[in-house]
Short mmCIF file of C-alpha atoms in Angstrom, two decimals:
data_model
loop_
_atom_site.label_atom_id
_atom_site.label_comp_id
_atom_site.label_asym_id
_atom_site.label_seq_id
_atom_site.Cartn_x
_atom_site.Cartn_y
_atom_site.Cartn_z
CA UNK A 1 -38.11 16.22 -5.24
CA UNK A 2 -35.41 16.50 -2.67
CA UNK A 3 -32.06 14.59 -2.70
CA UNK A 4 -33.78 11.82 0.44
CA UNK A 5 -37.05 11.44 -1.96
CA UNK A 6 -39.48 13.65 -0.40
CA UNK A 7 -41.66 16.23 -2.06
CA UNK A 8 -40.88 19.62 -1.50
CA UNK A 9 -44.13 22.21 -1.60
CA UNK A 10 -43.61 25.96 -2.16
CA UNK A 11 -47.33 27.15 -1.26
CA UNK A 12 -48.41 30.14 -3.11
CA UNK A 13 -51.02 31.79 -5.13
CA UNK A 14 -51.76 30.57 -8.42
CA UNK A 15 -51.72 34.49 -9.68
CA UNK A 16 -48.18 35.19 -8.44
CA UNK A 17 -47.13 31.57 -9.83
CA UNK A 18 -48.46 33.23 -13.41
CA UNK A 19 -46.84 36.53 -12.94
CA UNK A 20 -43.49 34.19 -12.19
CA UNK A 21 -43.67 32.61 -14.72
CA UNK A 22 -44.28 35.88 -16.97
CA UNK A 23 -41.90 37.95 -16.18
CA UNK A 24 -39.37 35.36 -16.60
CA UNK A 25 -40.11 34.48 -20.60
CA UNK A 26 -40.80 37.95 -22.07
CA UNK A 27 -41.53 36.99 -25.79
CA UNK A 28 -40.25 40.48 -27.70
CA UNK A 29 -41.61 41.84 -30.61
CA UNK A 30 -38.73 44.37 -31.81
CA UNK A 31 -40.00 47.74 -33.72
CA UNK A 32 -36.47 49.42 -34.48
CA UNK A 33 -36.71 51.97 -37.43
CA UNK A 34 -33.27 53.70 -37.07
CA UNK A 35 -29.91 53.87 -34.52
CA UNK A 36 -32.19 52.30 -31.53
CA UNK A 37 -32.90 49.19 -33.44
CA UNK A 38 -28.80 48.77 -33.84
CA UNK A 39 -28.50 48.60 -30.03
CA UNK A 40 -31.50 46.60 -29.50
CA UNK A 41 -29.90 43.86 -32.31
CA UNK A 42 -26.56 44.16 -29.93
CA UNK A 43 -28.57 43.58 -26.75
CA UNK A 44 -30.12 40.64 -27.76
CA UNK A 45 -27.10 38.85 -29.68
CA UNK A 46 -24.34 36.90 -28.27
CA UNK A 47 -22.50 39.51 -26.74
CA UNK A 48 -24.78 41.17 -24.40
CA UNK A 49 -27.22 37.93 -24.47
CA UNK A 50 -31.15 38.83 -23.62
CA UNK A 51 -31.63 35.55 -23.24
CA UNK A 52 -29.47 35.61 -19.51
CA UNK A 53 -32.62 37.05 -18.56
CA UNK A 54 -35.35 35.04 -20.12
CA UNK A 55 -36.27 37.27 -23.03
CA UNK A 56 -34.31 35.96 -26.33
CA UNK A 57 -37.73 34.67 -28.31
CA UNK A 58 -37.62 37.41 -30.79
CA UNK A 59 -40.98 36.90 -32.41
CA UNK A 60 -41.77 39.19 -35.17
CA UNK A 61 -45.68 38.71 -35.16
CA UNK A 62 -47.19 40.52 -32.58
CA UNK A 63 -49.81 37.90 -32.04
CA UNK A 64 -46.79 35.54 -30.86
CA UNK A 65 -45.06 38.27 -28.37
CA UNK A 66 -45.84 40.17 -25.24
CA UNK A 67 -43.51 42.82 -25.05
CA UNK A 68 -43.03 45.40 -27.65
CA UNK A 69 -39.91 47.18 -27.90
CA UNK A 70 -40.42 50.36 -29.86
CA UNK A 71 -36.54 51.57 -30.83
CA UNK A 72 -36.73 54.56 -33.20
CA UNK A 73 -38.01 57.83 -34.43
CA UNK A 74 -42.06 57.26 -35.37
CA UNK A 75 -43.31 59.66 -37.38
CA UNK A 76 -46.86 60.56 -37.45
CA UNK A 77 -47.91 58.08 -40.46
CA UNK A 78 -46.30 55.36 -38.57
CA UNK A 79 -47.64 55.85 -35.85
CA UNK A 80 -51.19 54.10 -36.53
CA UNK A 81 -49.58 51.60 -38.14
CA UNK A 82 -47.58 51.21 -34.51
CA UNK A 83 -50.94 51.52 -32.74
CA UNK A 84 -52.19 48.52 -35.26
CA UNK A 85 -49.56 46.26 -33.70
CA UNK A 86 -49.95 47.09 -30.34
CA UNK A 87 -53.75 46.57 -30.85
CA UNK A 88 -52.78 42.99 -32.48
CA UNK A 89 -50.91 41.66 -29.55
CA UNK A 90 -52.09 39.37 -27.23
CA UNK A 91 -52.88 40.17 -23.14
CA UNK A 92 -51.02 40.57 -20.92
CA UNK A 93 -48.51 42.58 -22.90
CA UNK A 94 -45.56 45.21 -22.14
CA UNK A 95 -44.15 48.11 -24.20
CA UNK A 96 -40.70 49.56 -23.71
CA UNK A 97 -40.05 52.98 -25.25
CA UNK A 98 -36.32 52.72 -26.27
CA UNK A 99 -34.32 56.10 -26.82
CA UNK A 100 -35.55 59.62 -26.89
CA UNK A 101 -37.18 59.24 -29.97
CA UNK A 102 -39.84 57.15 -29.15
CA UNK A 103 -40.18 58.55 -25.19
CA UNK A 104 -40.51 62.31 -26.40
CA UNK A 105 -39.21 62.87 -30.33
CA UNK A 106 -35.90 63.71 -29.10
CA UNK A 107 -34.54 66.20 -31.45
CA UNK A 108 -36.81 65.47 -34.13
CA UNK A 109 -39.44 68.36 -33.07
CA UNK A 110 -40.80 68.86 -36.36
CA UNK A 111 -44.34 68.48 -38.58
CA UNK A 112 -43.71 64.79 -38.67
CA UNK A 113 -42.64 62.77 -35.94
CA UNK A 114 -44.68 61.76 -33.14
CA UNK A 115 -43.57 63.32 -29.60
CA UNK A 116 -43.42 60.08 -27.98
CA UNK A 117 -45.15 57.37 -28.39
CA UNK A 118 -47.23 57.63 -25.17
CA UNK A 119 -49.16 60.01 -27.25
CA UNK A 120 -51.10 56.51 -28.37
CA UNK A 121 -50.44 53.92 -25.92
CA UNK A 122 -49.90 53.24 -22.49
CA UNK A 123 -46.07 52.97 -22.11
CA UNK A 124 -44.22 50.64 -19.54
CA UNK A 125 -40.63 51.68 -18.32
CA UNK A 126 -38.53 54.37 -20.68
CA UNK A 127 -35.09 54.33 -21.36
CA UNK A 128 -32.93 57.06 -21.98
CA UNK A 129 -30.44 58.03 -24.24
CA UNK A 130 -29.49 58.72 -28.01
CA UNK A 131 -29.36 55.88 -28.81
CA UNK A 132 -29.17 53.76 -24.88
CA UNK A 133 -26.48 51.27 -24.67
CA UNK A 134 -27.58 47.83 -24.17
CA UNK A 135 -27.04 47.91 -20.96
CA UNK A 136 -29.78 50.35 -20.24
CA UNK A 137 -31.56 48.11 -22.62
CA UNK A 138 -31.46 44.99 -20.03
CA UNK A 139 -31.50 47.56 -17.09
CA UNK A 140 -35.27 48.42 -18.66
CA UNK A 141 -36.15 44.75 -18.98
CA UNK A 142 -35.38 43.94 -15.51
CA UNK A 143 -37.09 47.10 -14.39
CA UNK A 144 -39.98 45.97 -16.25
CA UNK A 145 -39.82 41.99 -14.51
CA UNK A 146 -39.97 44.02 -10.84
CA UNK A 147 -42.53 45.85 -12.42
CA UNK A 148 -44.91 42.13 -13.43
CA UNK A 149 -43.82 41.08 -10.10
CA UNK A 150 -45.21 44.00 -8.24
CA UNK A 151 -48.34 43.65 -10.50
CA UNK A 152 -47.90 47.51 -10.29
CA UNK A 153 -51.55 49.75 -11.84
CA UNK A 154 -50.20 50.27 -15.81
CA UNK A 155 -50.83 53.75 -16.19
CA UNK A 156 -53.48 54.71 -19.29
CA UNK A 157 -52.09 56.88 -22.58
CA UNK A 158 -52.57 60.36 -21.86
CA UNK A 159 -52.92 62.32 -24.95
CA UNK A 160 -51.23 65.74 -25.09
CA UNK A 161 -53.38 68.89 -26.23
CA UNK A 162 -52.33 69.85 -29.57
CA UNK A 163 -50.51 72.63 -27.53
CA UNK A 164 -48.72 70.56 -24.76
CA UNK A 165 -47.44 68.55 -28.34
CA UNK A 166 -46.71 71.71 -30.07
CA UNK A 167 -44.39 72.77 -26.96
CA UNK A 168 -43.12 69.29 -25.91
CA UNK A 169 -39.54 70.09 -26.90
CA UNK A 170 -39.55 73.94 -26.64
CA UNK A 171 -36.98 74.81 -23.75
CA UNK A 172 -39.45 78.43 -23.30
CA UNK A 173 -41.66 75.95 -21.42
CA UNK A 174 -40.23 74.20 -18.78
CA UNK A 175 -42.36 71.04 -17.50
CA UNK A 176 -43.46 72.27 -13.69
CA UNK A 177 -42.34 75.51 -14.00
CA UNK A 178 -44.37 78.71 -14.59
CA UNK A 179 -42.14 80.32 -17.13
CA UNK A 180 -43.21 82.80 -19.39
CA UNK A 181 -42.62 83.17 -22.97
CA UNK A 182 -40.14 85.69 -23.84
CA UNK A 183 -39.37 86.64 -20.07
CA UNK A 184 -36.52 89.85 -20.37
CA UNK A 185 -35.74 90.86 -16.77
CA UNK A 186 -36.26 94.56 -16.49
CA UNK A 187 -35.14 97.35 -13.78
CA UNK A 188 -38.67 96.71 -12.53
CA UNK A 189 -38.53 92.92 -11.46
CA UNK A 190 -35.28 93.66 -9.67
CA UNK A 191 -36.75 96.66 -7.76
CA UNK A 192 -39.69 94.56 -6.92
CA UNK A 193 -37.48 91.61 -5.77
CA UNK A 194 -35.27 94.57 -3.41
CA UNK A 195 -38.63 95.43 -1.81
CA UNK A 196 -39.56 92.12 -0.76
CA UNK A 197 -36.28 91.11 0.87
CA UNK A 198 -36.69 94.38 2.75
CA UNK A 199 -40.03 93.37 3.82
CA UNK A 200 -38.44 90.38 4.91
CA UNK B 1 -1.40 55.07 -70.99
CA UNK B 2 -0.85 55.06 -67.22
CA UNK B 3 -3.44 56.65 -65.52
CA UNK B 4 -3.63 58.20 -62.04
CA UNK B 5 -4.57 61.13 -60.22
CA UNK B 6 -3.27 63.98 -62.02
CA UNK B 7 -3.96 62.22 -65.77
CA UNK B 8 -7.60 62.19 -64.97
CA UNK B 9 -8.00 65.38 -63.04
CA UNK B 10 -6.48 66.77 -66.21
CA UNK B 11 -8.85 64.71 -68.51
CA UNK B 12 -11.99 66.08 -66.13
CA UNK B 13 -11.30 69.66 -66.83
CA UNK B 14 -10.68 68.79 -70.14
CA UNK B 15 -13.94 67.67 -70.78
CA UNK B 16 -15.53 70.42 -68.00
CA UNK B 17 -14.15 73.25 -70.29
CA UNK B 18 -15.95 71.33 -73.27
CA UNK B 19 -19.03 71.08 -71.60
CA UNK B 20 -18.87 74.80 -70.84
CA UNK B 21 -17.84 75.87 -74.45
CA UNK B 22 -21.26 74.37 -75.70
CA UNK B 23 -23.23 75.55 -73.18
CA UNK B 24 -21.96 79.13 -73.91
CA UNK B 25 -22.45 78.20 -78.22
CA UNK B 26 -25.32 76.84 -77.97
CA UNK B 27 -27.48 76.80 -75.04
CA UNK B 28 -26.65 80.21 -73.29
CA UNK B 29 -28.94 82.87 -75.79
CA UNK B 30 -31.17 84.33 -73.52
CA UNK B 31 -30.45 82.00 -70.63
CA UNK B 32 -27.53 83.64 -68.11
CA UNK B 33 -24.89 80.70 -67.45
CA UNK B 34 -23.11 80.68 -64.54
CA UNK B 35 -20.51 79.29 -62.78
CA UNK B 36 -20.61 77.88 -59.03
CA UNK B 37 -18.13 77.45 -56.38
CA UNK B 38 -17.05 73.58 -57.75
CA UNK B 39 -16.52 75.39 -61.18
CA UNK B 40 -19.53 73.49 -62.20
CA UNK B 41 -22.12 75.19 -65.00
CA UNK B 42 -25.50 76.76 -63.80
CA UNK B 43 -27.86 77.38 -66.45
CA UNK B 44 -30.99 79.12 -65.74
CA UNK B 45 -33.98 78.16 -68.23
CA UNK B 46 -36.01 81.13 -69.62
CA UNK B 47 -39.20 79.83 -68.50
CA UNK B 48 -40.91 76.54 -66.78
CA UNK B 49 -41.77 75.26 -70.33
CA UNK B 50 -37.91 76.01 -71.11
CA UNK B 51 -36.95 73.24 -68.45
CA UNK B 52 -38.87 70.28 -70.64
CA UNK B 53 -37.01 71.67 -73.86
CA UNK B 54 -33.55 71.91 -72.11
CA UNK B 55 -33.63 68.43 -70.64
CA UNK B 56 -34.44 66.92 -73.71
CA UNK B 57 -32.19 68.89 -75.66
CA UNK B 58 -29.28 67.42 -73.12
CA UNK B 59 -30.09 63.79 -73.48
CA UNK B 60 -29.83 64.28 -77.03
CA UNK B 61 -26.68 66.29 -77.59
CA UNK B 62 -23.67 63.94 -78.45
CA UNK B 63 -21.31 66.81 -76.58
CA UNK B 64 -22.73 66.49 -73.32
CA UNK B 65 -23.58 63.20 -73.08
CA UNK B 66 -26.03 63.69 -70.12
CA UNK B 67 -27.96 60.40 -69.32
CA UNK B 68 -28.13 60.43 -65.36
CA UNK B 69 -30.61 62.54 -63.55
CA UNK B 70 -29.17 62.89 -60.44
CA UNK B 71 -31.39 65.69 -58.30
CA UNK B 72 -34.47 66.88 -59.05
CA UNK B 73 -35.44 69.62 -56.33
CA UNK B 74 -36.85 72.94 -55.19
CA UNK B 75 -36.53 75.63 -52.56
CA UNK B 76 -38.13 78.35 -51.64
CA UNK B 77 -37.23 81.98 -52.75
CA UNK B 78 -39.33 84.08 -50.39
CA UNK B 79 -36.74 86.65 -49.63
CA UNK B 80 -35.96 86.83 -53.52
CA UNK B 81 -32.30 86.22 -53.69
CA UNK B 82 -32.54 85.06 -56.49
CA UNK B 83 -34.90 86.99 -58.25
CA UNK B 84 -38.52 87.41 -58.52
CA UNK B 85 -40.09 84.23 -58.24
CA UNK B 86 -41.45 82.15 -55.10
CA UNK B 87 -39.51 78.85 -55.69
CA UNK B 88 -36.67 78.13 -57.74
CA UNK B 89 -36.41 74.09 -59.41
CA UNK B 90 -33.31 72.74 -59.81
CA UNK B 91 -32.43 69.52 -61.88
CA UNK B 92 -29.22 68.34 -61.61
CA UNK B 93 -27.22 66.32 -64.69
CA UNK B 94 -24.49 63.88 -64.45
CA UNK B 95 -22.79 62.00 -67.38
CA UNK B 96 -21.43 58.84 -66.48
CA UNK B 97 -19.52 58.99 -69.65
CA UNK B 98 -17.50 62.28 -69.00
CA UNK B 99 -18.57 62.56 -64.95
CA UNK B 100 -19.41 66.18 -65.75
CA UNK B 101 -22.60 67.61 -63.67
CA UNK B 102 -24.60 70.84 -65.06
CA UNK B 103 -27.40 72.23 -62.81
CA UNK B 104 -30.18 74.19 -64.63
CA UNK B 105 -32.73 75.96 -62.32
CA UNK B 106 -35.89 77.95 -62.93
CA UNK B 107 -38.02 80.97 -61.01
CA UNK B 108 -41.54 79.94 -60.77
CA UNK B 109 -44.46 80.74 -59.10
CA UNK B 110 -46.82 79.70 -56.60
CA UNK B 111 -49.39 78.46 -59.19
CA UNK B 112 -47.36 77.88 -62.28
CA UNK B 113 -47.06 74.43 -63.41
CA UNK B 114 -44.02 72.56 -64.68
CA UNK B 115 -43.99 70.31 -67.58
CA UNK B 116 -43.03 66.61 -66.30
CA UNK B 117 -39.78 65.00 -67.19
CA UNK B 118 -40.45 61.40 -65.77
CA UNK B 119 -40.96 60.28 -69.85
CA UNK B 120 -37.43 61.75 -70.32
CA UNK B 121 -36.20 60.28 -67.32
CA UNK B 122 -38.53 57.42 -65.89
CA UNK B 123 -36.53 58.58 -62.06
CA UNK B 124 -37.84 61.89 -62.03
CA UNK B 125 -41.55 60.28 -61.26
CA UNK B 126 -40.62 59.73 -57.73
CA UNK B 127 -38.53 63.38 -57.04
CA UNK B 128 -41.59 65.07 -58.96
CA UNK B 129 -43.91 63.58 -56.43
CA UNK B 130 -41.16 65.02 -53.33
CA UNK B 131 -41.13 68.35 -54.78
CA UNK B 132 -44.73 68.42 -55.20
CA UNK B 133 -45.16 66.89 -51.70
CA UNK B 134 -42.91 69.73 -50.03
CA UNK B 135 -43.79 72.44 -51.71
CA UNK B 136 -46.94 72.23 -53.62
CA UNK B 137 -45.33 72.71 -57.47
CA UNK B 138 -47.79 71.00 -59.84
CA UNK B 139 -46.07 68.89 -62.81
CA UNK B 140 -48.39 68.63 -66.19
CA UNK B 141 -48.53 65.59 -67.34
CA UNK B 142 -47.07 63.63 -64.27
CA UNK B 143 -48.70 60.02 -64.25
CA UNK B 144 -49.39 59.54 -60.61
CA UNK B 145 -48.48 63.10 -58.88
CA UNK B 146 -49.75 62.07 -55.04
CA UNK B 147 -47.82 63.16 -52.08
CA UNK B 148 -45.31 60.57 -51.29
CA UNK B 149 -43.51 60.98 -47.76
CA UNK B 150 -46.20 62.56 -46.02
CA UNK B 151 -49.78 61.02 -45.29
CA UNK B 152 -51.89 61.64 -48.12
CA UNK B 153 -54.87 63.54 -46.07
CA UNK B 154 -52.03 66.36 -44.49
CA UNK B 155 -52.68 69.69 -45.33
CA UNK B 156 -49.86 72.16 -46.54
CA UNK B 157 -46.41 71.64 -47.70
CA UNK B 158 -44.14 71.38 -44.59
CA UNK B 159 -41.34 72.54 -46.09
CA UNK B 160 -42.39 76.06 -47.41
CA UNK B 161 -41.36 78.70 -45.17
CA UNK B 162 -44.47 79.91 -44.16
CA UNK B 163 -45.09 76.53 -42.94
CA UNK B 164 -45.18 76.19 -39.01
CA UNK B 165 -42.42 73.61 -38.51
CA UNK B 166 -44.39 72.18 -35.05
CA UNK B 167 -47.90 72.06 -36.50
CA UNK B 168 -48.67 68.43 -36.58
CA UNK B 169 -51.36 66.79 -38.21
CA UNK B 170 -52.80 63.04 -36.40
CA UNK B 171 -54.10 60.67 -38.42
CA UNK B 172 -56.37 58.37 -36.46
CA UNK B 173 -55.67 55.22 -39.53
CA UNK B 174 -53.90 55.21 -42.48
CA UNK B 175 -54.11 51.26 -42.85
CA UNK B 176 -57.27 51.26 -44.44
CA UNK B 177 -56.36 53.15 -47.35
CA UNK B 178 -54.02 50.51 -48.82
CA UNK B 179 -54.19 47.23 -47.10
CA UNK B 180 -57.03 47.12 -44.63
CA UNK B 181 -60.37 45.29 -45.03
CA UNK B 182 -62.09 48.20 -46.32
CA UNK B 183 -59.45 49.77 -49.31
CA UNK B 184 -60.46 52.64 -51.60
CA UNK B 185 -62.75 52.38 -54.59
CA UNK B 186 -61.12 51.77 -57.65
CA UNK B 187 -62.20 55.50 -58.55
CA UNK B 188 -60.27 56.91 -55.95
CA UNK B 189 -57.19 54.48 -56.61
CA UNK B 190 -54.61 55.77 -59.28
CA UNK B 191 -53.28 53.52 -61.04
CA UNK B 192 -49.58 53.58 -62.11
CA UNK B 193 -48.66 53.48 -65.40
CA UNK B 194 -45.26 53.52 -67.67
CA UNK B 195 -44.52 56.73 -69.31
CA UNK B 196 -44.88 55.41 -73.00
CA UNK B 197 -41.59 55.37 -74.73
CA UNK B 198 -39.62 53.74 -72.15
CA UNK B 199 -41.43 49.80 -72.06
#
C-alpha cells in the first residue's frame, strides 16, 4: 500500500517471485572440518554478519537447509558420509566449496583426501584461498544469489579418471597444456625450432 | 627449598644419570644402549618377544618409575640404516614421577609379529591399531587389531615406502557398516573388550 491508500502491483512471474524469495533466505548447513570452518564461524558471527545478506539460519540438519557449505580437507572416508548429506537435503539446494581443500585437495595430494569434492557432487561457485577470508566467503554467497537469479543450468559432477585424480595436483601436467612428462630440452629441439623460424 | 630453573635442571640430570646407571646394570646385557641427541637413553630389545618382557620389566622397576606410555610407533627401514630388518618399533616411556623418557626400539620383519602391550598399558590398544594400520605389523594377542584411520576395505599400508603416495582407493559407502539400516552381522562385528587385569 502506498502512502495516498492505493495498491501498488509489481506484475511478475510466480517462478522469478520463488527464485526472489530464495536467493534471499539461504538456510546454511556448515561442513567445516579444519582452518575453513574457523573463517566460515567468523563470516557468519557478528563481525562480518551473514545475516546482512539473508543467510544467518545456520541449520545443522541438512533436511532443514539449502545450501551446504563444505569448509575443509575431506578425505576419502568422509567423503560418502559428505555425499550422505548432500543426498539428505531438500530441493532446491546449493553447495559452496570453501578453500582449496575441498575445490581440488590443495596441498593434501596424498592416498587419502579427496581431490575436490566435485569428484561426488555437482558444485556451485568455488572460493579460493588457504583458508579464504570471509570476505571471499560473502563474495561466494552473493555470487551464488546472481547465480538463483539467473536460474543459470547447474552443471552435473564430473568424475575424474583414476588418472586425471592421480595427476590433479602434479605441476608435470598442466591443465590445457600438452606437456610431457620429464620434457629435458636437447640440442635437437632448439635446432628444430632455428629451422622453422628460417622457414618463416 | 627454593626451587627454580637451575635447582630442577640439576635435579633432572640427577635422576637422568640414575636412569642411565640401571639401564647399563641391569637392562643393557646383550641389548646395545645408546644415547640420542637430547641425552636421552635408547635401548634396543634383542628380539620382538624382548619388547613385551622389557615393558613390563619397566613398569615394575621401583628405579625407573615408568608409568606413562607416551609413543608407540614404527618406520620403515628399507634402506637398512639401522640394520637388517624392514621396520623398526619404537615405544617411548615417560615417568611422571622423575619426567625421564627412555625409547626402546626393535628390527622386525615384514611378517614377524609383536607381542601386544595394551594389557600393560590399556593406551597402547589404539597406537597398536595405527601402527598396524600404516604399516601392516601384526600384534599377538591385540583385542580388536582393525585398521583405525583408514577405511576398513583399503588395501595396503599407505605409509610403507613402497606405497604409491597418490594411489587412492573410493569407497562408494562406508555408512552402512556402522550405522546404516543394513549393519554387519554380529559375526563380522568385533566386539571390544577390556584387557583383563585392568577392570
Amino acid at each position: 500500500m502506498s502512502k495516498d491508500g492505493s495498491s501498488i502491483f509489481y506484475p511478475t512471474l510466480l517462478s522469478e517471485a520463488a527464485k526472489w524469495a530464495q536467493k534471499n533466505s539461504l538456510w546454511p548447513m556448515p561442513f567445516g572440518t579444519s582452518c575453513c570452518g574457523i573463517e566460515m564461524m567468523s563470516t557468519i558471527s557478528s563481525t562480518y554478519d551473514l545475516s546482512r545478506f539473508g543467510a544467518e539460519v545456520v541449520r545443522f540438519s541438512p533436511r532443514q537447509a539449502d545450501m551446504l557449505i563444505v569448509a575443509g580437507t575431506i578425505t576419502s572416508k568422509m567423503a560418502p558420509i559428505l555425499r550422505t548429506i548432500y543426498d539428505q537435503m531438500l530441493e532446491p539446494k546449493w553447495v559452496i566449496a570453501m578453500g582449496a581443500c575441498s575445490s581440488s585437495g590443495g596441498i593434501f595430494d596424498t592416498y587419502s583426501v579427496l581431490q575436490g569434492i566435485d569428484e561426488i557432487m555437482p558444485v556451485d561457485v568455488y572460493v579460493p584461498g588457504c583458508p579464504p577470508i570471509p570476505e571471499g566467503l560473502l563474495y561466494a554467497i552473493i555470487h551464488l544469489q546472481k547465480k538463483i537469479q539467473d536460474g543459470s543450468d547447474r552443471k552435473p559432477a564430473e568424475r575424474p579418471t583414476q588418472e586425471d585424480a592421480m595427476n590433479a595436483m602434479s605441476y608435470r601436467k598442466g591443465v590445457g597444456y600438452d606437456i610431457k612428462a620429464n620434457f629435458v630440452v636437447t640440442p635437437d629441439h632448439i635446432n628444430e625450432i632455428k629451422k622453422q623460424q628460417e622457414l618463416k | 627449598m627454593k626451587t627454580n630453573a637451575f635447582s630442577t635442571n640439576a635435579k633432572f640430570l640427577e635422576a637422568q644419570n640414575t636412569i642411565f646407571a640401571r639401564l647399563t646394570d641391569k637392562y643393557s646385557s646383550e641389548r646395545k644402549l645408546e644415547v640420542d641427541k637430547l641425552n636421552e637413553p635408547v635401548l634396543w630389545a634383542r628380539n620382538p618377544d624382548d619388547l613385551k618382557i622389557l615393558v613390563k620389566a619397566f613398569k615394575l622397576d621401583d628405579n625407573l618409575k615408568v608409568d606413562f606410555l607416551s609413543d608407540l610407533t614404527a618406520y620403515d627401514n628399507q634402506d637398512g640404516e639401522d640394520g637388517t630388518g624392514r621396520f623398526v618399533i619404537v615405544y617411548q616411556l615417560y615417568s611422571t614421577v622423575l619426567h625421564t623418557r627412555i625409547r626402546i626400539k626393535c628390527l622386525i620383519n615384514e611378517h614377524q609379529q609383536v607381542q601386544t602391550i595394551s594389557d600393560v598399558f590399556v593406551g597402547a590398544n589404539w597406537l597398536e591399531r595405527e601402527v598396524f594400520d600404516m604399516y601392516g605389523i601384526s600384534f599377538a594377542g591385540h583385542p580388536n587389531l582393525r585398521r583405525i584411520l583408514m577405511d576398513e576395505r583399503f588395501s595396503g599400508h599407505p605409509l610403507r615406502k613402497e606405497y604409491p603416495i597418490k594411489q587412492r582407493e573410493p569407497f562408494n559407502n562406508n555408512i552402512d557398516f556402522h550405522l546404516g539400516a543394513n549393519p554387519l552381522s554380529v559375526e563380522n562385528t568385533v566386539i571390544v573388550n577390556a584387557p583383563e587385569g585392568e577392570k
